[in-house]
Short mmCIF file of C-alpha atoms and ligand atoms in Angstrom, two decimals:
data_model
loop_
_atom_site.label_atom_id
_atom_site.label_comp_id
_atom_site.label_asym_id
_atom_site.label_seq_id
_atom_site.Cartn_x
_atom_site.Cartn_y
_atom_site.Cartn_z
CA MET A 1 185.07 -110.62 -40.30
CA VAL A 2 184.06 -112.90 -37.38
CA ASN A 3 181.43 -111.95 -34.80
CA THR A 4 182.61 -112.21 -31.18
CA SER A 5 179.54 -110.66 -29.54
CA VAL A 6 177.18 -112.60 -27.26
CA ASP A 7 173.90 -111.90 -25.48
CA LEU A 8 174.24 -112.59 -21.76
CA ALA A 9 170.74 -112.62 -20.24
CA GLY A 10 169.86 -109.47 -22.15
CA LEU A 11 173.26 -107.79 -21.88
CA ARG A 12 174.95 -107.47 -25.27
CA LEU A 13 178.70 -108.04 -24.80
CA ASP A 14 181.22 -107.18 -27.54
CA ASN A 15 182.97 -110.40 -26.63
CA PRO A 16 182.47 -113.04 -23.91
CA VAL A 17 185.70 -112.33 -21.99
CA ILE A 18 185.22 -110.99 -18.45
CA PRO A 19 187.89 -110.71 -15.73
CA ALA A 20 186.76 -112.77 -12.75
CA SER A 21 185.94 -111.19 -9.41
CA GLY A 22 188.91 -110.86 -7.08
CA THR A 23 191.50 -110.97 -9.84
CA PHE A 24 190.98 -107.53 -11.39
CA GLY A 25 190.29 -105.17 -8.48
CA PHE A 26 187.58 -102.66 -9.37
CA GLY A 27 188.82 -102.56 -12.95
CA TYR A 28 190.10 -98.99 -13.12
CA GLU A 29 193.49 -100.09 -11.73
CA PHE A 30 194.09 -101.88 -15.06
CA ALA A 31 193.18 -98.81 -17.14
CA GLU A 32 196.75 -97.64 -16.59
CA LEU A 33 197.92 -100.68 -18.55
CA TYR A 34 195.46 -100.79 -21.48
CA ASP A 35 192.05 -99.60 -22.67
CA ILE A 36 189.76 -101.78 -20.54
CA ASN A 37 186.82 -100.98 -22.83
CA ILE A 38 187.91 -103.93 -24.95
CA LEU A 39 186.60 -106.24 -22.17
CA GLY A 40 183.17 -107.85 -22.45
CA SER A 41 182.46 -106.66 -18.90
CA ILE A 42 184.22 -106.76 -15.51
CA SER A 43 183.19 -108.75 -12.44
CA LEU A 44 184.14 -106.40 -9.61
CA LYS A 45 185.96 -107.35 -6.39
CA GLY A 46 183.68 -109.38 -4.12
CA THR A 47 181.67 -107.00 -1.94
CA THR A 48 180.01 -107.42 1.44
CA LEU A 49 177.74 -105.18 3.49
CA ALA A 50 180.45 -104.14 5.96
CA PRO A 51 184.09 -103.43 5.08
CA ARG A 52 186.37 -106.43 5.60
CA PHE A 53 190.11 -106.55 6.28
CA GLY A 54 190.28 -110.17 5.08
CA ASN A 55 192.14 -113.19 6.41
CA PRO A 56 195.54 -113.26 8.16
CA THR A 57 198.62 -113.64 5.94
CA PRO A 58 200.09 -115.64 4.24
CA ARG A 59 197.00 -115.87 2.03
CA ILE A 60 198.57 -117.22 -1.15
CA ALA A 61 200.32 -120.51 -1.92
CA GLU A 62 201.78 -121.19 -5.33
CA CYS A 63 201.20 -124.60 -6.88
CA THR A 64 202.01 -126.42 -10.09
CA ALA A 65 199.67 -124.95 -12.73
CA GLY A 66 197.77 -122.76 -10.30
CA LEU A 67 197.61 -121.11 -6.90
CA ILE A 68 195.68 -121.25 -3.64
CA ASN A 69 194.16 -118.10 -2.17
CA SER A 70 192.56 -117.39 1.16
CA VAL A 71 191.87 -113.67 0.86
CA GLY A 72 188.73 -113.73 2.98
CA LEU A 73 186.66 -111.23 0.99
CA GLN A 74 188.78 -108.18 1.73
CA ASN A 75 186.78 -105.19 0.48
CA PRO A 76 185.71 -101.68 1.56
CA GLY A 77 181.99 -102.54 1.91
CA ILE A 78 179.09 -101.92 -0.45
CA ASP A 79 178.61 -98.21 0.36
CA ALA A 80 182.25 -97.37 -0.43
CA VAL A 81 182.18 -99.56 -3.52
CA LEU A 82 179.16 -97.69 -4.88
CA SER A 83 180.18 -94.18 -3.82
CA GLU A 84 183.98 -94.36 -4.43
CA GLU A 85 185.09 -97.36 -6.52
CA LEU A 86 182.28 -97.34 -9.08
CA PRO A 87 182.64 -93.62 -9.95
CA ARG A 88 186.39 -94.24 -10.47
CA LEU A 89 185.54 -97.09 -12.82
CA ALA A 90 182.94 -95.00 -14.67
CA LYS A 91 185.65 -92.52 -15.65
CA VAL A 92 187.52 -95.18 -17.65
CA PHE A 93 184.95 -97.90 -18.47
CA ARG A 94 181.85 -97.15 -20.54
CA LYS A 95 180.16 -100.55 -20.31
CA PRO A 96 177.94 -102.24 -17.70
CA ALA A 97 179.92 -103.90 -14.90
CA ILE A 98 179.08 -106.88 -12.71
CA ALA A 99 178.61 -106.51 -8.95
CA ASN A 100 179.87 -109.62 -7.13
CA ILE A 101 178.02 -109.79 -3.80
CA SER A 102 178.84 -111.97 -0.78
CA GLY A 103 177.27 -112.17 2.67
CA PHE A 104 177.00 -113.98 5.97
CA ALA A 105 173.22 -113.91 6.28
CA ILE A 106 170.36 -113.64 3.82
CA ASP A 107 169.44 -110.11 4.92
CA GLU A 108 173.03 -108.98 4.23
CA TYR A 109 172.86 -110.32 0.69
CA VAL A 110 169.48 -108.64 0.24
CA THR A 111 170.64 -105.24 1.52
CA CYS A 112 173.77 -105.31 -0.65
CA VAL A 113 171.83 -106.26 -3.76
CA GLU A 114 169.18 -103.59 -3.07
CA LYS A 115 171.97 -101.03 -3.02
CA ALA A 116 173.77 -102.41 -6.09
CA ASP A 117 170.46 -102.50 -7.94
CA LYS A 118 170.29 -98.69 -7.80
CA ALA A 119 173.70 -98.22 -9.43
CA GLU A 120 173.30 -97.38 -13.09
CA GLN A 121 176.59 -98.91 -14.23
CA ILE A 122 175.83 -102.25 -12.61
CA GLY A 123 174.41 -104.30 -15.47
CA LEU A 124 174.33 -107.66 -13.75
CA ILE A 125 174.45 -109.03 -10.20
CA GLU A 126 176.64 -112.05 -9.45
CA LEU A 127 175.59 -113.56 -6.14
CA ASN A 128 178.62 -115.26 -4.64
CA ILE A 129 177.48 -118.19 -2.50
CA SER A 130 180.76 -120.02 -3.01
CA CYS A 131 183.66 -118.33 -1.20
CA PRO A 132 185.61 -121.12 0.54
CA ASN A 133 187.59 -118.76 2.77
CA VAL A 134 185.07 -117.37 5.26
CA HIS A 135 183.06 -119.07 7.99
CA ASN A 136 179.28 -118.93 8.43
CA GLY A 137 178.55 -117.57 5.00
CA GLY A 138 179.99 -117.61 1.54
CA MET A 139 180.28 -121.20 0.53
CA SER A 140 177.91 -122.50 3.20
CA PHE A 141 174.95 -121.04 1.24
CA GLY A 142 176.17 -122.77 -1.88
CA THR A 143 176.63 -126.27 -0.52
CA GLU A 144 172.96 -127.09 0.03
CA ALA A 145 170.14 -126.75 -2.47
CA LYS A 146 167.76 -125.44 0.21
CA SER A 147 169.95 -122.54 1.36
CA ALA A 148 170.97 -121.75 -2.24
CA TYR A 149 167.27 -121.57 -3.10
CA GLU A 150 166.43 -119.35 -0.11
CA VAL A 151 169.15 -116.75 -0.67
CA THR A 152 168.50 -116.61 -4.42
CA LYS A 153 164.74 -116.22 -3.88
CA ALA A 154 165.23 -113.43 -1.32
CA VAL A 155 167.59 -111.51 -3.57
CA ARG A 156 165.44 -112.08 -6.66
CA ALA A 157 162.68 -110.11 -4.93
CA VAL A 158 164.79 -106.94 -4.75
CA THR A 159 166.35 -106.70 -8.19
CA LYS A 160 165.19 -106.81 -11.78
CA LYS A 161 168.79 -106.76 -13.05
CA PRO A 162 170.06 -110.05 -14.46
CA LEU A 163 170.90 -112.24 -11.46
CA PHE A 164 173.61 -114.90 -11.75
CA VAL A 165 174.52 -117.17 -8.83
CA LYS A 166 178.19 -118.15 -8.50
CA LEU A 167 178.56 -121.77 -7.41
CA THR A 168 181.19 -123.79 -5.63
CA PRO A 169 182.58 -127.02 -7.08
CA ASN A 170 183.09 -128.33 -3.52
CA VAL A 171 179.77 -130.21 -3.48
CA THR A 172 178.42 -133.63 -4.35
CA SER A 173 176.18 -132.31 -7.14
CA ILE A 174 176.64 -128.84 -8.56
CA VAL A 175 173.71 -129.61 -10.86
CA ALA A 176 171.30 -129.91 -7.92
CA ILE A 177 172.44 -126.54 -6.54
CA ALA A 178 172.15 -124.91 -9.99
CA ALA A 179 168.64 -126.32 -10.39
CA ALA A 180 167.63 -124.87 -7.00
CA CYS A 181 168.90 -121.43 -8.04
CA ALA A 182 167.00 -121.68 -11.32
CA GLU A 183 163.81 -122.58 -9.46
CA ALA A 184 164.34 -119.58 -7.17
CA GLY A 185 164.40 -117.21 -10.14
CA ALA A 186 168.08 -116.82 -11.08
CA ASP A 187 168.72 -115.61 -14.63
CA GLY A 188 172.00 -117.48 -14.93
CA ILE A 189 174.73 -119.48 -13.22
CA SER A 190 178.43 -118.63 -12.77
CA LEU A 191 180.72 -121.58 -12.26
CA ILE A 192 183.12 -122.64 -10.91
CA ASN A 193 184.58 -120.90 -7.88
CA THR A 194 187.80 -122.38 -6.49
CA LEU A 195 188.47 -125.94 -5.34
CA LEU A 196 189.35 -126.31 -1.67
CA GLY A 197 193.04 -127.12 -1.28
CA MET A 198 196.14 -126.67 0.87
CA ARG A 199 199.96 -126.77 0.81
CA ILE A 200 202.53 -127.54 3.53
CA ASP A 201 205.81 -125.66 3.90
CA LEU A 202 208.40 -128.44 4.09
CA LYS A 203 210.94 -126.41 6.07
CA ARG A 204 208.48 -125.17 8.70
CA ARG A 205 206.35 -128.34 8.52
CA ARG A 206 203.30 -126.12 8.79
CA PRO A 207 200.53 -125.20 6.34
CA VAL A 208 201.67 -122.42 3.97
CA ILE A 209 198.40 -120.52 4.36
CA ALA A 210 197.64 -118.96 7.75
CA ASN A 211 194.05 -120.24 7.57
CA VAL A 212 195.40 -123.68 6.54
CA LYS A 213 193.08 -124.17 3.55
CA GLY A 214 192.14 -122.00 0.59
CA GLY A 215 190.68 -122.00 -2.89
CA PHE A 216 192.73 -123.55 -5.71
CA SER A 217 192.48 -122.04 -9.19
CA GLY A 218 194.53 -121.83 -12.37
CA PRO A 219 195.04 -123.89 -15.53
CA ALA A 220 195.01 -127.19 -13.59
CA VAL A 221 191.29 -126.80 -12.77
CA PHE A 222 190.17 -126.09 -16.36
CA PRO A 223 189.03 -129.67 -17.18
CA VAL A 224 187.04 -129.83 -13.91
CA ALA A 225 185.36 -126.49 -14.63
CA LEU A 226 184.60 -127.51 -18.21
CA ARG A 227 183.01 -130.76 -17.03
CA MET A 228 180.78 -128.87 -14.58
CA VAL A 229 179.75 -126.29 -17.19
CA TRP A 230 178.84 -129.21 -19.46
CA GLU A 231 176.72 -130.87 -16.74
CA VAL A 232 174.91 -127.68 -15.68
CA TYR A 233 174.21 -126.77 -19.34
CA GLU A 234 172.54 -130.16 -19.86
CA ALA A 235 170.42 -129.91 -16.70
CA VAL A 236 169.49 -126.24 -16.34
CA LYS A 237 168.24 -124.08 -19.18
CA LEU A 238 169.91 -120.86 -18.05
CA PRO A 239 172.89 -118.95 -19.48
CA ILE A 240 176.21 -119.81 -17.89
CA MET A 241 179.31 -117.76 -17.15
CA GLY A 242 182.03 -120.40 -17.28
CA MET A 243 185.28 -119.95 -15.37
CA GLY A 244 188.11 -121.95 -13.89
CA GLY A 245 191.60 -122.00 -15.33
CA VAL A 246 190.75 -120.18 -18.57
CA SER A 247 193.97 -118.76 -20.02
CA SER A 248 193.68 -118.70 -23.81
CA ALA A 249 191.28 -117.95 -26.66
CA ALA A 250 191.09 -121.68 -27.30
CA ASP A 251 189.95 -122.20 -23.69
CA VAL A 252 187.22 -119.58 -24.21
CA ILE A 253 185.97 -121.40 -27.29
CA GLU A 254 186.05 -124.74 -25.46
CA MET A 255 183.98 -123.25 -22.61
CA LEU A 256 181.40 -121.96 -25.12
CA LEU A 257 181.20 -125.35 -26.82
CA ALA A 258 180.54 -126.91 -23.38
CA GLY A 259 177.66 -124.49 -22.82
CA ALA A 260 178.97 -121.19 -21.46
CA THR A 261 177.61 -117.95 -22.92
CA ALA A 262 180.36 -115.83 -21.36
CA VAL A 263 183.72 -116.76 -19.87
CA GLN A 264 185.52 -115.30 -16.89
CA VAL A 265 189.30 -115.21 -16.67
CA GLY A 266 190.68 -115.35 -13.12
CA ALA A 267 194.08 -116.66 -12.05
CA ALA A 268 195.58 -115.80 -15.47
CA ASN A 269 195.26 -112.07 -14.57
CA LEU A 270 197.48 -112.65 -11.54
CA VAL A 271 200.21 -114.19 -13.69
CA ASP A 272 199.90 -111.66 -16.53
CA PRO A 273 197.88 -108.43 -16.11
CA PHE A 274 197.49 -108.36 -19.91
CA ALA A 275 195.94 -111.85 -20.01
CA CYS A 276 192.39 -110.69 -20.90
CA LYS A 277 193.70 -108.30 -23.55
CA LYS A 278 195.79 -111.05 -25.16
CA ILE A 279 192.85 -113.48 -25.10
CA ILE A 280 190.45 -110.94 -26.65
CA GLU A 281 192.94 -109.93 -29.34
CA SER A 282 193.65 -113.53 -30.29
CA LEU A 283 189.98 -114.63 -30.38
CA PRO A 284 189.24 -113.62 -34.02
CA ALA A 285 192.29 -115.49 -35.39
CA GLU A 286 191.44 -118.55 -33.27
CA MET A 287 187.85 -118.46 -34.57
CA GLU A 288 189.03 -118.17 -38.17
CA LYS A 289 191.41 -121.09 -37.67
CA LEU A 290 188.51 -123.21 -36.42
CA GLY A 291 186.02 -122.03 -39.06
CA ILE A 292 183.80 -120.22 -36.52
CA GLU A 293 181.95 -117.16 -37.89
CA SER A 294 179.97 -116.26 -34.79
CA LEU A 295 180.63 -117.18 -31.14
CA GLU A 296 176.93 -117.09 -30.35
CA GLU A 297 176.32 -119.95 -32.77
CA ILE A 298 178.68 -122.35 -31.00
CA ILE A 299 177.28 -122.03 -27.46
CA GLY A 300 176.61 -125.59 -26.27
CA GLY A 301 177.71 -126.80 -29.71
CA ALA A 302 179.57 -129.84 -28.38
CA HIS A 303 176.28 -131.27 -27.08
CA ASN A 304 174.75 -131.60 -30.52
CA GLY A 305 174.80 -134.98 -32.23
C1 SIN B 401 188.27 -114.65 -1.10
O1 SIN B 401 188.12 -113.43 -1.00
O2 SIN B 401 188.65 -115.34 -0.16
C2 SIN B 401 188.00 -115.32 -2.42
C3 SIN B 401 186.63 -115.05 -2.92
C4 SIN B 401 185.93 -116.26 -3.43
O3 SIN B 401 186.54 -117.29 -3.64
O4 SIN B 401 184.72 -116.18 -3.63
#
């Protein structure tokens, strides 16, 4: 009998598989399809202080081996998330969930995290400083070490829950940004958010996406994400939630070998709503095939020797 459980900054997960924010709603929507208690945890839809309608449509462009999104952080705002969405989730999910928090100013991040900190079912805060689809916020905090440090430090002061910072790959050195977050008191790093991309509609000769550019994700980005997880693991001694194009149990194991402690599954949920279930159910057989008794023992294993 293999052991799939991992310790994520003090949170014991039955397995390391977590649906990524923005690809799994607030979780309860999927409870109609299967028992979501098989998941390691759930990273909830990205949440801001005020409700947001999101970006103009079209917001999605399909690509070979992936897709581009420009959703623009559509969400009902932190108060509605805590008072309406979270109680709905609590009815069907008995495990700690992850609050994914975005903002446009440091005090917005702080207020949101202060509120999320009081919610019992929130077991971990994921500070999103990497959304490529909004101006004056989101990714702009995550593209400079100084601003990444400042927002992480400010938020650290208002929560004792495990604090992970979600980073963008659209930078010269993701390692430098991760190191700044570690110095500011983060408990872990989530990476990677989407890669900035675009498509052009050949018939209209115009960009497919109304906002022109968006974030590219899906299987095509997996090797890029894996490389960045590898680099951050070597440089920063914090647990990592690895994500980017993960779509199989083998991908999960590869992410752990590169240095991830937990693994988020994103675009795969949009292709197949049962993707996380299939990955979790096939993990034990994949481990047995590879002679792995415990997932915890292989974290960062590809760095040894
Ligand atoms: C979005 O809502 O535009 C995507 C969120 C993200 O990439 O962080």
